[in-house]
Tab-separated table of C-alpha atoms and ligand atoms in Angstrom:
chain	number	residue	atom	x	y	z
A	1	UNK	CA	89.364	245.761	130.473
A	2	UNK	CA	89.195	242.563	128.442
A	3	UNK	CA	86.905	240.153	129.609
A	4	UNK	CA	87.832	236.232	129.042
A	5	UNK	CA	85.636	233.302	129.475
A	6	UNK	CA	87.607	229.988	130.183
A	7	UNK	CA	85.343	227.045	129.358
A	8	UNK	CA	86.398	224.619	131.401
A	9	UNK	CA	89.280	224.628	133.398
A	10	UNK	CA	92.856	224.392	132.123
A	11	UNK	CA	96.120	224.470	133.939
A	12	UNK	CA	96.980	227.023	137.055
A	13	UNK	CA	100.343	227.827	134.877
A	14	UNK	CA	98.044	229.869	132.101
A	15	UNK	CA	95.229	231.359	134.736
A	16	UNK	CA	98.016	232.663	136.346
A	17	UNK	CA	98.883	234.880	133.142
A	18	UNK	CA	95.656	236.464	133.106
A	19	UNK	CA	95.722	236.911	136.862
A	20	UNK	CA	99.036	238.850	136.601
A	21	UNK	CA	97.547	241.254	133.766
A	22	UNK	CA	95.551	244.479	134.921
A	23	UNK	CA	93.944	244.408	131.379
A	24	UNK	CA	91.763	240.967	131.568
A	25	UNK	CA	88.808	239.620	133.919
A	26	UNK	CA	88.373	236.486	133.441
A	27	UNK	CA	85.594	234.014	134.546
A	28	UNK	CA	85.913	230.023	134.677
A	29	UNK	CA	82.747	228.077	133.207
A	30	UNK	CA	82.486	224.512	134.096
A	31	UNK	CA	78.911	224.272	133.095
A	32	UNK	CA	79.499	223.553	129.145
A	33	UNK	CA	75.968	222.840	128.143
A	34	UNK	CA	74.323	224.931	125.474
A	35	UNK	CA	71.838	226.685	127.242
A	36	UNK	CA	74.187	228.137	130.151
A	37	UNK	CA	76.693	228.830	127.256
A	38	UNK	CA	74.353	230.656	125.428
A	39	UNK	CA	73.063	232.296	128.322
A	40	UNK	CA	76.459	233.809	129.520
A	41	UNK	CA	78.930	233.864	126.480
A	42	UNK	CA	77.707	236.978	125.346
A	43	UNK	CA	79.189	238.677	128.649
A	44	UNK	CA	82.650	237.696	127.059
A	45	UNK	CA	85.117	239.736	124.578
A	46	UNK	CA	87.269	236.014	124.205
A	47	UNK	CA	87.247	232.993	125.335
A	48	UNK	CA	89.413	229.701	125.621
A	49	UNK	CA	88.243	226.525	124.494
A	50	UNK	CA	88.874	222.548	124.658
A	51	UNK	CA	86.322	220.311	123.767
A	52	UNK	CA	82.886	221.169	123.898
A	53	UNK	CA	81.058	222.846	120.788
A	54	UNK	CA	80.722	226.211	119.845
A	55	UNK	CA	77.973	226.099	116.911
A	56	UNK	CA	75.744	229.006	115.512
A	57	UNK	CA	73.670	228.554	118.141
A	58	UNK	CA	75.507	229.539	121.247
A	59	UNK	CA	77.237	232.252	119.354
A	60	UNK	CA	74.652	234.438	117.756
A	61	UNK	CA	73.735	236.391	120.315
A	62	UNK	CA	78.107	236.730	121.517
A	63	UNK	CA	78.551	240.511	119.590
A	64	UNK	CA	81.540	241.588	121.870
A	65	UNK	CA	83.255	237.729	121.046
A	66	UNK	CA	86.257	238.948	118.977
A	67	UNK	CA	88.627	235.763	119.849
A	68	UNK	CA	88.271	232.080	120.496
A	69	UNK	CA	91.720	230.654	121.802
A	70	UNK	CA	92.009	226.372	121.377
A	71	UNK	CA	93.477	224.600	123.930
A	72	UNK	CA	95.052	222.670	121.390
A	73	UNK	CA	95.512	222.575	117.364
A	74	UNK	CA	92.309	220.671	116.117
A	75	UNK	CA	89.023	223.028	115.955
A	76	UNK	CA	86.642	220.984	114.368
A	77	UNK	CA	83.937	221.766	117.108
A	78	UNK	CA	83.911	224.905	116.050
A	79	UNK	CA	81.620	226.713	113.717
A	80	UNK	CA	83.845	227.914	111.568
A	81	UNK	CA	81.185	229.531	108.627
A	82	UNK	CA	79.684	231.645	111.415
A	83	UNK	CA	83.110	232.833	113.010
A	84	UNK	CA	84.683	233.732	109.305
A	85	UNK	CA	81.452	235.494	108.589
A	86	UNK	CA	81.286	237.365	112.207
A	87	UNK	CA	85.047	238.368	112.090
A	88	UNK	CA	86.004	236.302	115.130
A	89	UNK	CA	89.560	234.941	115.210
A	90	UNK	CA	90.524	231.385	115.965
A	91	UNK	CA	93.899	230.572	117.533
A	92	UNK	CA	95.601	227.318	118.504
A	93	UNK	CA	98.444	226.175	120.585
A	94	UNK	CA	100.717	225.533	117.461
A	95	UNK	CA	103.914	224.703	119.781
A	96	UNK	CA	102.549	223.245	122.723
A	97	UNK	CA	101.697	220.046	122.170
A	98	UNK	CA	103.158	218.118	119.110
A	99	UNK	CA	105.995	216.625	121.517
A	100	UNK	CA	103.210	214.877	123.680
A	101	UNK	CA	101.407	213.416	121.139
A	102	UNK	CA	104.293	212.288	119.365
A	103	UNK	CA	105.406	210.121	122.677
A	104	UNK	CA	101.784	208.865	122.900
A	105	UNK	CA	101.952	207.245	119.387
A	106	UNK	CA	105.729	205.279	120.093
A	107	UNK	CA	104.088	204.539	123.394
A	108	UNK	CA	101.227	203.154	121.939
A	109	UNK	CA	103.313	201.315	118.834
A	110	UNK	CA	105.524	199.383	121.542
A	111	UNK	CA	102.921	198.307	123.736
A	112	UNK	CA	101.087	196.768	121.017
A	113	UNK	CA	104.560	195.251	119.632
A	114	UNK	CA	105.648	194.013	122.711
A	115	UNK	CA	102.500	192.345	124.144
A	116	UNK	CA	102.566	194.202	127.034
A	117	UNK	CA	99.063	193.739	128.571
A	118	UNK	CA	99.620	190.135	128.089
A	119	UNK	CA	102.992	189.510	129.683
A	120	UNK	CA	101.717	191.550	132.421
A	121	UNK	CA	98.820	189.550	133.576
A	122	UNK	CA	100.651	186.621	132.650
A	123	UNK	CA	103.419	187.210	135.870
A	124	UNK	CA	100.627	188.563	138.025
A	125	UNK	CA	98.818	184.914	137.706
A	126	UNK	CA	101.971	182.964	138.556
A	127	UNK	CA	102.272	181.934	134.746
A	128	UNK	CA	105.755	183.109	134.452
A	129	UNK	CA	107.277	182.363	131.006
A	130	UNK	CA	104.542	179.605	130.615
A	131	UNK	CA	102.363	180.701	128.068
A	132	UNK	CA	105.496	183.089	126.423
A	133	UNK	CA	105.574	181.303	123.035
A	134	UNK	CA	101.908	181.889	122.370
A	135	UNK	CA	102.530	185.979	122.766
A	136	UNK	CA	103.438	187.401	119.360
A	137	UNK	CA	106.111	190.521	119.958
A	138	UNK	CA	107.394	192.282	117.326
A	139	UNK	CA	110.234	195.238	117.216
A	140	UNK	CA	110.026	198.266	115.684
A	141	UNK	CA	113.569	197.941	114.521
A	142	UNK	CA	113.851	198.141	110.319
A	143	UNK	CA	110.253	198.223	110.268
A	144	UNK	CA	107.968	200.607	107.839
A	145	UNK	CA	105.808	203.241	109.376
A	146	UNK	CA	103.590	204.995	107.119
A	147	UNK	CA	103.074	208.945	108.527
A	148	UNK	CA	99.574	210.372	107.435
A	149	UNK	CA	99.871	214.164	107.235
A	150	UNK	CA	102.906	215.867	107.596
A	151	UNK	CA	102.426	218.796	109.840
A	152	UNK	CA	103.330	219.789	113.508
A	153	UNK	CA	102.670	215.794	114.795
A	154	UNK	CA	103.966	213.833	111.850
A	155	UNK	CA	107.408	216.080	111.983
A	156	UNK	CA	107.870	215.388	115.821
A	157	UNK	CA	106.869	211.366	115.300
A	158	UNK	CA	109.816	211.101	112.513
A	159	UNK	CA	112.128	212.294	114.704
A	160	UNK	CA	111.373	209.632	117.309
A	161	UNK	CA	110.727	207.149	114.586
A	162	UNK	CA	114.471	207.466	113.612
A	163	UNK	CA	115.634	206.673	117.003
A	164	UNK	CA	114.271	202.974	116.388
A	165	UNK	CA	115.569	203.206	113.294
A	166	UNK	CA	112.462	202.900	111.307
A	167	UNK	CA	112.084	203.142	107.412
A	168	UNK	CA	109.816	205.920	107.160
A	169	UNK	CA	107.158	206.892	104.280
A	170	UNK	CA	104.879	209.934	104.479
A	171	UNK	CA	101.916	210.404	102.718
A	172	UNK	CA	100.853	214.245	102.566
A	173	UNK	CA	99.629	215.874	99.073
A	174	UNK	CA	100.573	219.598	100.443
A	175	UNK	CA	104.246	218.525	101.306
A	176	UNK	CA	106.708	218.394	99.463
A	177	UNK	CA	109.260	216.019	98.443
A	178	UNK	CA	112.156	217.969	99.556
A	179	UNK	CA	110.897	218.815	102.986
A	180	UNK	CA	109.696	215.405	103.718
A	181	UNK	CA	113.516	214.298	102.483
A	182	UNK	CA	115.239	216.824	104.435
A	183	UNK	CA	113.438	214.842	107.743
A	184	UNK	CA	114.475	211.370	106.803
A	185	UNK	CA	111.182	210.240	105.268
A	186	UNK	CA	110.214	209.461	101.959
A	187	UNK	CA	107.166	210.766	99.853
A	188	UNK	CA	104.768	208.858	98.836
A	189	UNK	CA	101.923	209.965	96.568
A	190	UNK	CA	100.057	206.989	96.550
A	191	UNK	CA	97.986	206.534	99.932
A	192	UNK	CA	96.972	202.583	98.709
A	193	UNK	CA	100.364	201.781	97.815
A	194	UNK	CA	102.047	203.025	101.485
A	195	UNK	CA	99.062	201.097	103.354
A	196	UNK	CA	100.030	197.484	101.256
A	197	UNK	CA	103.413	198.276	102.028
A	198	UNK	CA	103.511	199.605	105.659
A	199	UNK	CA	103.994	197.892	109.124
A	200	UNK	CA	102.945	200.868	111.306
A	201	UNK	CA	100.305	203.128	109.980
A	202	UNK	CA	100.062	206.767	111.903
A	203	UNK	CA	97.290	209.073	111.673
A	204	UNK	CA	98.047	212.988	111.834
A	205	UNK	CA	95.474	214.758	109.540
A	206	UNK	CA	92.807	216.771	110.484
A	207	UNK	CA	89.421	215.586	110.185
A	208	UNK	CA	87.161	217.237	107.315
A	209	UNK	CA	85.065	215.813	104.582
A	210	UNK	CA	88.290	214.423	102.332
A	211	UNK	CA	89.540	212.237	105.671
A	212	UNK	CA	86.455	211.071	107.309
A	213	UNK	CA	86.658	206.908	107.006
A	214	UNK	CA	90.092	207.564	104.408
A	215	UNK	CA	91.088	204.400	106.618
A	216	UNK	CA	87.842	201.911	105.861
A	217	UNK	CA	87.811	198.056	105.401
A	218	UNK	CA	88.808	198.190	101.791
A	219	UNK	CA	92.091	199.962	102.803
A	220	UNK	CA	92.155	197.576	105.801
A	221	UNK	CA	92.037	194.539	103.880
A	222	UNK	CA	94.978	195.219	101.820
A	223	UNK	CA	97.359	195.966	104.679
A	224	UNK	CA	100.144	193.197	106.211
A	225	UNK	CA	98.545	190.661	108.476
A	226	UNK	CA	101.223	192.473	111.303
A	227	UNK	CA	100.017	195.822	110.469
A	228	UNK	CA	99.681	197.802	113.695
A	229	UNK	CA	97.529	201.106	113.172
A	230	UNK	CA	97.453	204.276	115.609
A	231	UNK	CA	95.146	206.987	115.728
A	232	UNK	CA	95.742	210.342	117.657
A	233	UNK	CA	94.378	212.648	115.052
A	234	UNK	CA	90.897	212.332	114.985
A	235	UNK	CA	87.794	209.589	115.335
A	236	UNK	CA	86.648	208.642	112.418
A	237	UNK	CA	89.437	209.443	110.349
A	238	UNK	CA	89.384	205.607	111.052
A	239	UNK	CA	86.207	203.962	110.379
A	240	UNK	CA	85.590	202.201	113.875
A	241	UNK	CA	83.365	199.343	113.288
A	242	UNK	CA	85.816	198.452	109.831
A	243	UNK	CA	88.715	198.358	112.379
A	244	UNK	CA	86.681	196.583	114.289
A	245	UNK	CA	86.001	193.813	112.020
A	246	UNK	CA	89.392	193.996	110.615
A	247	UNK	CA	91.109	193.248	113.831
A	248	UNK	CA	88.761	190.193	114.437
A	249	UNK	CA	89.665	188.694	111.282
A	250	UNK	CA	93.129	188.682	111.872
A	251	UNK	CA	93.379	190.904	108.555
A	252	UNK	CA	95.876	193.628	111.071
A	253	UNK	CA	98.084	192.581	114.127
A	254	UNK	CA	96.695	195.589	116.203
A	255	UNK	CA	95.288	199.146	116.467
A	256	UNK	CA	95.805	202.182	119.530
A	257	UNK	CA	93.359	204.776	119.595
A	258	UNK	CA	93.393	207.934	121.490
A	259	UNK	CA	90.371	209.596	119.743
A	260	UNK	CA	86.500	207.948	118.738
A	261	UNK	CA	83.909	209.166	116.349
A	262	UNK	CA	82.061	209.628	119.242
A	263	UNK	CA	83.370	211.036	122.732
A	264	UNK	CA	83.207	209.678	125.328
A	265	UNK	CA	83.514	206.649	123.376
A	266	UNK	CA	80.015	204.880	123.310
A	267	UNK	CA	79.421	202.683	126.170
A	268	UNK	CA	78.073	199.744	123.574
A	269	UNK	CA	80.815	200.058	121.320
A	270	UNK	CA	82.338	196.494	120.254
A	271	UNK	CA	86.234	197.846	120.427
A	272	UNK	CA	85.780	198.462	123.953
A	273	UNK	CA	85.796	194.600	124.213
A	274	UNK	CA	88.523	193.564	121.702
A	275	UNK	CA	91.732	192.679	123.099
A	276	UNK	CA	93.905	193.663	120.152
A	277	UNK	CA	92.851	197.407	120.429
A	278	UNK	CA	94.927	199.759	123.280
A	279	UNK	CA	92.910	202.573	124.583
A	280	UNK	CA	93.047	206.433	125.431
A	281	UNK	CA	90.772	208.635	126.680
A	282	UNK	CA	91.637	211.571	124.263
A	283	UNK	CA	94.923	211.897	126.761
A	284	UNK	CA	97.730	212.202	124.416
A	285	UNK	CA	98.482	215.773	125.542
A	286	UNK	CA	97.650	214.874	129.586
A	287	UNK	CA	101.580	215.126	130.549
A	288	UNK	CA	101.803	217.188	133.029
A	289	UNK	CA	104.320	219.547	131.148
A	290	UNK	CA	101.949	219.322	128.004
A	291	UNK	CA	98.784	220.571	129.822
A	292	UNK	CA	101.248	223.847	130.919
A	293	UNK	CA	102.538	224.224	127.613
A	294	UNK	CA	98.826	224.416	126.719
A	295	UNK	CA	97.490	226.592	129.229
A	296	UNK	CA	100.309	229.322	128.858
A	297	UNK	CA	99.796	229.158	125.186
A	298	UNK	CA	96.460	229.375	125.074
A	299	UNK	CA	96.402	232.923	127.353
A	300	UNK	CA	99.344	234.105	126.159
A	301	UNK	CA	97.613	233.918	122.828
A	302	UNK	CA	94.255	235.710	124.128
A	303	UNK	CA	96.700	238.677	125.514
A	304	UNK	CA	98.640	239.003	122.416
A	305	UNK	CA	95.417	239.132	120.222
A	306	UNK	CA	94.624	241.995	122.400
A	307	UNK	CA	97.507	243.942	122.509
A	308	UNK	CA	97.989	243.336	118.640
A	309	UNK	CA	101.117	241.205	118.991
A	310	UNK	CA	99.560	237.879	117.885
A	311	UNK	CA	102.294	235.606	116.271
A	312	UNK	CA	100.834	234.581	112.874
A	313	UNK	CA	101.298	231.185	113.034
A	314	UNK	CA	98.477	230.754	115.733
A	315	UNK	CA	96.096	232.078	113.563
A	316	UNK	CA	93.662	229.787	111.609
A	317	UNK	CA	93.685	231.028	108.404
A	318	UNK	CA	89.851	230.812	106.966
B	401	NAD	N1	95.027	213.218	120.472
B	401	NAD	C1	95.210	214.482	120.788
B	401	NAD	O1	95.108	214.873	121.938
B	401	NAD	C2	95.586	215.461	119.723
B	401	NAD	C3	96.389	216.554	120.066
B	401	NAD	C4	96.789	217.440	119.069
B	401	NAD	C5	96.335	217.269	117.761
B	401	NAD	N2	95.523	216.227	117.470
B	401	NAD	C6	95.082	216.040	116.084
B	401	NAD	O2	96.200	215.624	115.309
B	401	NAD	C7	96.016	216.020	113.962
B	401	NAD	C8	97.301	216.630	113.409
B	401	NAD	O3	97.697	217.741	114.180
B	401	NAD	P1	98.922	218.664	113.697
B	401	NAD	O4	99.154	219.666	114.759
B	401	NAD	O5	100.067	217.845	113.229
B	401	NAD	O6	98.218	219.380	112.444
B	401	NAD	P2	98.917	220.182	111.245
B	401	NAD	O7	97.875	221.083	110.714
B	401	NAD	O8	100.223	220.749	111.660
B	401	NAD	O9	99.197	219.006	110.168
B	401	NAD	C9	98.201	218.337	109.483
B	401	NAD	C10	98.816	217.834	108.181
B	401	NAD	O10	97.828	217.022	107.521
B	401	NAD	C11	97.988	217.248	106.129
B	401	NAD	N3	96.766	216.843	105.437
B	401	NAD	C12	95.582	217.487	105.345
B	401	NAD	N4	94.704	216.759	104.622
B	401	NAD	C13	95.358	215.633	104.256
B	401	NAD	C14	94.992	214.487	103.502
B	401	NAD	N5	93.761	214.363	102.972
B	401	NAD	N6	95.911	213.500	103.327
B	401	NAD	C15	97.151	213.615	103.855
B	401	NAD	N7	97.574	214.683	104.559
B	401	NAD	C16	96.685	215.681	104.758
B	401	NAD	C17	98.300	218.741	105.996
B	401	NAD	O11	98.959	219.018	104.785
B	401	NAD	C18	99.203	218.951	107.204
B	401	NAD	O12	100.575	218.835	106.852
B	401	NAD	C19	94.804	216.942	113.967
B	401	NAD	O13	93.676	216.182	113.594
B	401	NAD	C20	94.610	217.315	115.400
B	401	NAD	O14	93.288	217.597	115.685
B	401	NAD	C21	95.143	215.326	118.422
């Protein structure tokens, strides 16, 4: 009998997996603070994860933890020097959620472009069509969109990207030309020349030490003045208080950002006051289909580590 630990909750549509299956326990912990998780975690032969931390601490005294299944594709709050050195696996939901995220960033790109927050107040107050030629829109139609890493996210964004008929340039050292053609984009190997050039700018690397602030005021400054920049990746990938300043010199149109350098996103932070920035709460895989995607792939994962079926390309390689 395997037993499974799922920090924090996730979708019925995954439990249900490991209800079905004689092999597994399973236990759900909503308490996510250190000391309960290191106080029960060792109990555990797996366990599913979203966002809290798993750091040296919690796991040193965890020696039946073989397996730590994301609920998602980023792992960054994981330790990953202690789990390579203790033999634990790490797996992600490669499939589930690129789709999701993908529709969050076109989401995010025309409400910017189309002034929707504004227009919308605008009718509630009675000011119908009165203050319309002091709303910039813009259309996404023939415009540039700059794709930052080329993996799972960036491949499902082009697709949609083609639909408005963008003109689309990628930026991503470890792809190559051919691939990136074979999508509809085109390479670029210069990330300063794509940012001058660019009228949409979307983030989808991982953050690590190459990528933290690779988007700071420097870069900023040279972009269009109708620049419009998303982030779903990561916070800080971004530097927030650059963008910050950026957007209140005029030197980009606009900015949507899903993830923060710090979550939740600092209650004094100045871009929860600035009007040219859209907000998420880290949501871009909330859809209700994308949160069962999730939770099925995240179990389904756990139970084919354990009966030695694991499809490969869930496994972080480290
Ligand atoms: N907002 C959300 O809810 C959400 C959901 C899923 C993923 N994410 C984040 O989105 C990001 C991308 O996810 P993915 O599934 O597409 O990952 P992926 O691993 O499939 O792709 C990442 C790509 O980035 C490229 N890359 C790495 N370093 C780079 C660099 N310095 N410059 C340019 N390209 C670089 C890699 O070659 C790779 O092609 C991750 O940061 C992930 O954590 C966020």
């Amino acid at each position: 009998m395997h037993k499974i630990a799922i920090i924090e909750n996730i979708h019925q549509d995954g439990i249900n997996l490991l209800k079905n299956n004689p092999n597994f326990e399973f236990e759900i912990i909503e308490d996510t603070s250190d000391e309960n998780l290191i106080k029960v975690l060792p109990n555990f032969d797996g366990c599913t994860l979203r966002v809290s931390k798993l750091n040296e601490k919690i796991m040193s005294n965890c020696k039946k933890l073989k397996v730590i299944s994301r609920h998602g594709v980023g792992y960054d709050n994981v330790d990953l020097d202690f789990i390579k050195k203790n033999n634990i696996t790490l797996l992600i939901t490669a499939t589930a959620n690129a789709v999701a995220v993908a529709e969050h960033v076109i989401y995010m790109m025309l409400f910017i472009s189309k002034g929707f927050n504004q227009y919308d107040q605008e009718v509630r107050i009675g000011n119908f069509k009165k203050n319309s030629s002091s709303i910039t829109t813009l259309e996404l139609f023939k415009k540039e969109i700059l794709i930052v890493g080329f993996g799972r996210i960036g491949q499902s964004l082009i697709q949609r990207c083609k639909g408005f008929e963008m003109n689309i340039k990628v930026y991503d050292p470890f792809v190559n030309k051919e691939t990136i053609e074979k999508f509809g984009g085109k390479k670029i190997e210069n990330l300063d020349e794509g940012l001058k050039m660019c009228d949409y700018l979307s983030m989808h690397v991982p953050l690590t030490k190459k990528t933290k602030n690779l988007i700071n005021y420097s870069k900023l400054k040279n972009m269009k003045k109708e620049a419009i920049i998303i982030n779903t990746a990561r916070g800080g990938i971004i530097n927030e208080v650059d963008l910050d300043k950026a957007l209140n010199e005029n030197i980009i149109f606009g900015a949507g950002l899903d993830v923060f350098e710090k979550e939740p996103i600092d209650k004094k932070s100045s871009l929860l006051s600035n009007k040219k920035v859209l907000l998420s709460p880290h949501s871009a895989t909330f859809t209700n289909e994308c949160k069962s995607r999730m939770s099925i792939e995240t179990i389904k994962n756990i139970i084919d580590f354990f009966e030695n079926k694991i499809d490969k390309s869930m496994i972080v390689k480290l």
